[in-house]
């Protein structure tokens, strides 16, 4: 009977060998793949096992980490003044992933990024706990506070940038949300998340970067730039060829102005001061769709911008003549993000140079070594220096004695443009109140800002860019100038 | 074939008893287990666990008693079997204790049952009962051939044990438990040993008839119905019962046991062919019609599918187990530092091997698998050395069953084959399993003792001087 016994022995050996081969395959060959699977909860356990790096504003951290109870995720993210900073930071939740800066800079914040490899290796030897790196932002706390508090209970957004560098100084969006409420993975976190998703005011929408609005009259700055750049008019004080009433091309409708304002053959300066639809509609039509698109593109329209947080593309579309004329005054299919309009103001303020907007100034390793510094970068040059200065004069006139007087700051030169964008079918809904502006000091222009108020308690007649949006812009500019000193 | 003890050549060689080797190995086995226990405590709480000395003392007591009994009543037994079983049992206790400390499992138990009961103290108690049974086997079973007398009684007892769980409610999708006085017993574990006794007894008697009185059919030798009939009926009956109870692992085990023993008894390769064909047919058939099995086959094919669809959660366990192995990597995350408790249900029972994979890594897994391999190897060696066909058949039956059980459980947990619920011998939490496997080791030790016992010196013969042959 020994012969079959030996064969059985071989069979049993094969069984054991199969198990050995399998364990080698799983634990050696496949280990890396298994350890990075989405289903693998260890990945997230490890991720939350250490304190996350912080996001820094004005040298102070606006985020933190809190130890959680009753969960295998040891730390959760907390935000200081979450609703105010949410449009900048985004969220990072144990249960619902992350967004915006928290997501894009996740590698640095968790300490897993390849750039931190050396750091990680060192702390392996020194036995230090793993730590995340920090993200130093360009934001200005005072400006952000002014923007957020200025918007208050109104629905809207503010974007402010430093025209000289492109550094983003403020990004506010209201109504906002507190990412701390759903940073964990408990039941209450889940309820908070669901409530936010269902909220019809869309508090998690980043209106400063991800929402497009018709820009209304603020777009006339771009139209004016197009007129100057294309040589349609050269002197801003010369009369333009603008009949009143002016009939829209291929149409039986006259383009109307808001109220009875002196727009017939008005100079560019006066037309911007009074916000003449007829003058700028005709300029857009005279230049044609192609040239208008070209100029809008130079200001950053029609492409996504990465700050590094993605900003949706603002659209100046290819269109027929009457639509193009309407787009020239910021209506029709012309749509833009608040950041885009801040870029328009910034390009004008910076003598025609548009800088690439950014909000990450530095990435720092856990040991505070700087591993990345943003170099300012020119995005495009929508205006010549000469034309930019002409446009500045025009915008300054608007603030000095036009529709934007509420943005005046004593002792500071301010240029701006109001806008009241129609919205809804046949202008049926409350219009959007816009204001874009910049401030100038001896040291160039430190701030350009765009404000949009989507909705407020103000009655329809009281809604105007100058009335609702300009004071917010003023507060933001003032905050920046004060902190410059 | 009458009872013969000293006619083979093996017995003539005076084998050393190797009891001191066994003692050294026992010390080693217990020391490793105690060290592992200390290691878990240090990793989890930064201090030696409070129960360490009690645990060490318990293990020393159990191992010591077992060793002394072997020394006294089975002097020539295989020296490896007892230390191997002790080491696996000791490591199993540490693993179970380690999983008892998992806050995740505690929370889960509190949510599901309102209360958490640690498994390690129970397992220690079951191990004690197991060792007691081991001692009992060695004390009562002076010679394994006594079991031959109980061939048909074994058959009745085995069938009775298999049928019993049908009168108890199903748990976790299988009807394999009986509950008596708060303890749940898995009779299948004991039936495994008892049916091996029946097969061995029956085949020993019928082996010549089965092997020789056969007809050739399509190149295969088929034995006569009257020889094969009874055993085929019993075997089919047990498989049917098990399938009905949806205890697939055990039915596979019984099937393998039957084929192996029949093959060894008849020395006819055709049985292997038959066995493979039938098991393939059976597996496909069952997998097609049984929902329980179908879901497990699906989980085996794609262990990560249900994480996204989240239907039955059938694959979540196996997926988590596979990721445990991955997370262990080559050297493991270290005692107490893995996350194998993510598996949740049965983490310390059917899936205990995943904890080994996670915390001891590839190195630990290979070591543990080789420990099992060694037990099987010592069992087969015992079968080879046994001098009587009954002992040979019983030893190969038991070691074959052990090997198949290890393969089915470990292969299932590692995703090599579809998962069928069975326990990892000695390592997994579960009373019946530990007790039955200690009995199994007891019987193997008894057979090996008989096999290695030196032949008694022949009675002095008056003319011995003249007829003596000079031995080399």
mmCIF file of C-alpha atoms in Angstrom, chain A residues 1-12 14-16 18-20 22-28 30-32 34-35 37 39-42 45-46 70-72, chain B residues 104 107 207 260 263-264 267 304 307 322-327 329-330 339 342 357-358 361-362 365-366 369 376 380 383-384 389 392 396 403 407 410-411 414-416:
data_model
loop_
_atom_site.group_PDB
_atom_site.id
_atom_site.type_symbol
_atom_site.label_atom_id
_atom_site.label_comp_id
_atom_site.label_asym_id
_atom_site.label_seq_id
_atom_site.Cartn_x
_atom_site.Cartn_y
_atom_site.Cartn_z
ATOM 1 C CA UNK A 1 0.000 0.000 0.000
ATOM 2 C CA UNK A 2 2.996 2.259 0.173
ATOM 3 C CA UNK A 3 3.039 3.284 -3.462
ATOM 4 C CA UNK A 4 -0.345 5.059 -3.356
ATOM 5 C CA UNK A 5 0.648 6.506 -0.002
ATOM 6 C CA UNK A 6 3.656 8.157 -1.584
ATOM 7 C CA UNK A 7 1.449 9.523 -4.319
ATOM 8 C CA UNK A 8 -0.950 10.907 -1.754
ATOM 9 C CA UNK A 9 2.043 12.490 -0.053
ATOM 10 C CA UNK A 10 2.909 14.181 -3.323
ATOM 11 C CA UNK A 11 -0.691 15.286 -3.723
ATOM 12 C CA UNK A 12 -0.708 16.812 -0.254
ATOM 13 C CA UNK A 14 1.009 19.981 -4.153
ATOM 14 C CA UNK A 15 -1.841 21.331 -2.052
ATOM 15 C CA UNK A 16 0.553 22.978 0.385
ATOM 16 C CA UNK A 18 -0.372 25.783 -4.120
ATOM 17 C CA UNK A 19 -1.087 27.639 -0.887
ATOM 18 C CA UNK A 20 2.507 28.797 -0.622
ATOM 19 C CA UNK A 22 -0.809 31.818 -3.627
ATOM 20 C CA UNK A 23 0.409 33.574 -0.507
ATOM 21 C CA UNK A 24 3.558 34.655 -2.328
ATOM 22 C CA UNK A 25 1.458 35.948 -5.163
ATOM 23 C CA UNK A 26 -0.877 37.903 -2.879
ATOM 24 C CA UNK A 27 1.660 39.227 -0.443
ATOM 25 C CA UNK A 28 4.572 39.862 -2.711
ATOM 26 C CA UNK A 30 0.044 41.868 -5.720
ATOM 27 C CA UNK A 31 0.693 43.638 -2.429
ATOM 28 C CA UNK A 32 1.163 47.106 -3.909
ATOM 29 C CA UNK A 34 -4.035 45.636 -3.182
ATOM 30 C CA UNK A 35 -2.745 48.352 -0.906
ATOM 31 C CA UNK A 37 -7.255 49.856 -4.049
ATOM 32 C CA UNK A 39 -11.959 49.556 -1.530
ATOM 33 C CA UNK A 40 -9.116 49.238 0.901
ATOM 34 C CA UNK A 41 -10.164 51.059 4.006
ATOM 35 C CA UNK A 42 -6.566 50.926 5.247
ATOM 36 C CA UNK A 45 -7.209 54.804 7.888
ATOM 37 C CA UNK A 46 -3.604 55.576 7.116
ATOM 38 C CA UNK A 70 -15.261 56.216 18.069
ATOM 39 C CA UNK A 71 -13.759 55.892 14.664
ATOM 40 C CA UNK A 72 -10.801 54.175 13.129
ATOM 41 C CA UNK B 104 -13.770 47.670 15.746
ATOM 42 C CA UNK B 107 -18.125 47.885 18.597
ATOM 43 C CA UNK B 207 -9.744 -4.118 -0.247
ATOM 44 C CA UNK B 260 -7.970 9.068 -0.989
ATOM 45 C CA UNK B 263 -7.265 4.816 -3.797
ATOM 46 C CA UNK B 264 -4.830 3.773 -1.097
ATOM 47 C CA UNK B 267 -4.071 0.912 -5.404
ATOM 48 C CA UNK B 304 -14.087 43.480 -5.212
ATOM 49 C CA UNK B 307 -17.851 46.908 -2.834
ATOM 50 C CA UNK B 322 -7.378 39.461 0.308
ATOM 51 C CA UNK B 323 -6.515 43.055 1.098
ATOM 52 C CA UNK B 324 -5.346 41.919 4.537
ATOM 53 C CA UNK B 325 -2.857 39.639 2.856
ATOM 54 C CA UNK B 326 -1.754 42.460 0.613
ATOM 55 C CA UNK B 327 -1.338 44.837 3.510
ATOM 56 C CA UNK B 329 3.328 42.293 2.511
ATOM 57 C CA UNK B 330 6.560 40.462 2.961
ATOM 58 C CA UNK B 339 -6.325 45.881 10.259
ATOM 59 C CA UNK B 342 -12.004 44.897 8.952
ATOM 60 C CA UNK B 357 -1.181 37.283 6.642
ATOM 61 C CA UNK B 358 -1.664 40.863 7.765
ATOM 62 C CA UNK B 361 3.292 38.833 6.572
ATOM 63 C CA UNK B 362 4.437 36.488 3.865
ATOM 64 C CA UNK B 365 2.202 32.776 6.362
ATOM 65 C CA UNK B 366 4.832 30.513 4.860
ATOM 66 C CA UNK B 369 1.536 26.810 6.106
ATOM 67 C CA UNK B 376 0.429 16.305 7.190
ATOM 68 C CA UNK B 380 1.672 10.339 6.006
ATOM 69 C CA UNK B 383 0.853 5.804 7.503
ATOM 70 C CA UNK B 384 3.944 4.623 5.667
ATOM 71 C CA UNK B 389 -3.464 -1.932 6.735
ATOM 72 C CA UNK B 392 -2.201 2.774 7.301
ATOM 73 C CA UNK B 396 -3.692 8.433 5.639
ATOM 74 C CA UNK B 403 -4.498 18.439 4.417
ATOM 75 C CA UNK B 407 -6.217 23.620 1.696
ATOM 76 C CA UNK B 410 -6.618 28.624 3.406
ATOM 77 C CA UNK B 411 -7.326 28.491 -0.317
ATOM 78 C CA UNK B 414 -6.761 33.594 0.034
ATOM 79 C CA UNK B 415 -9.126 33.558 -2.918
ATOM 80 C CA UNK B 416 -7.480 30.562 -4.543
#
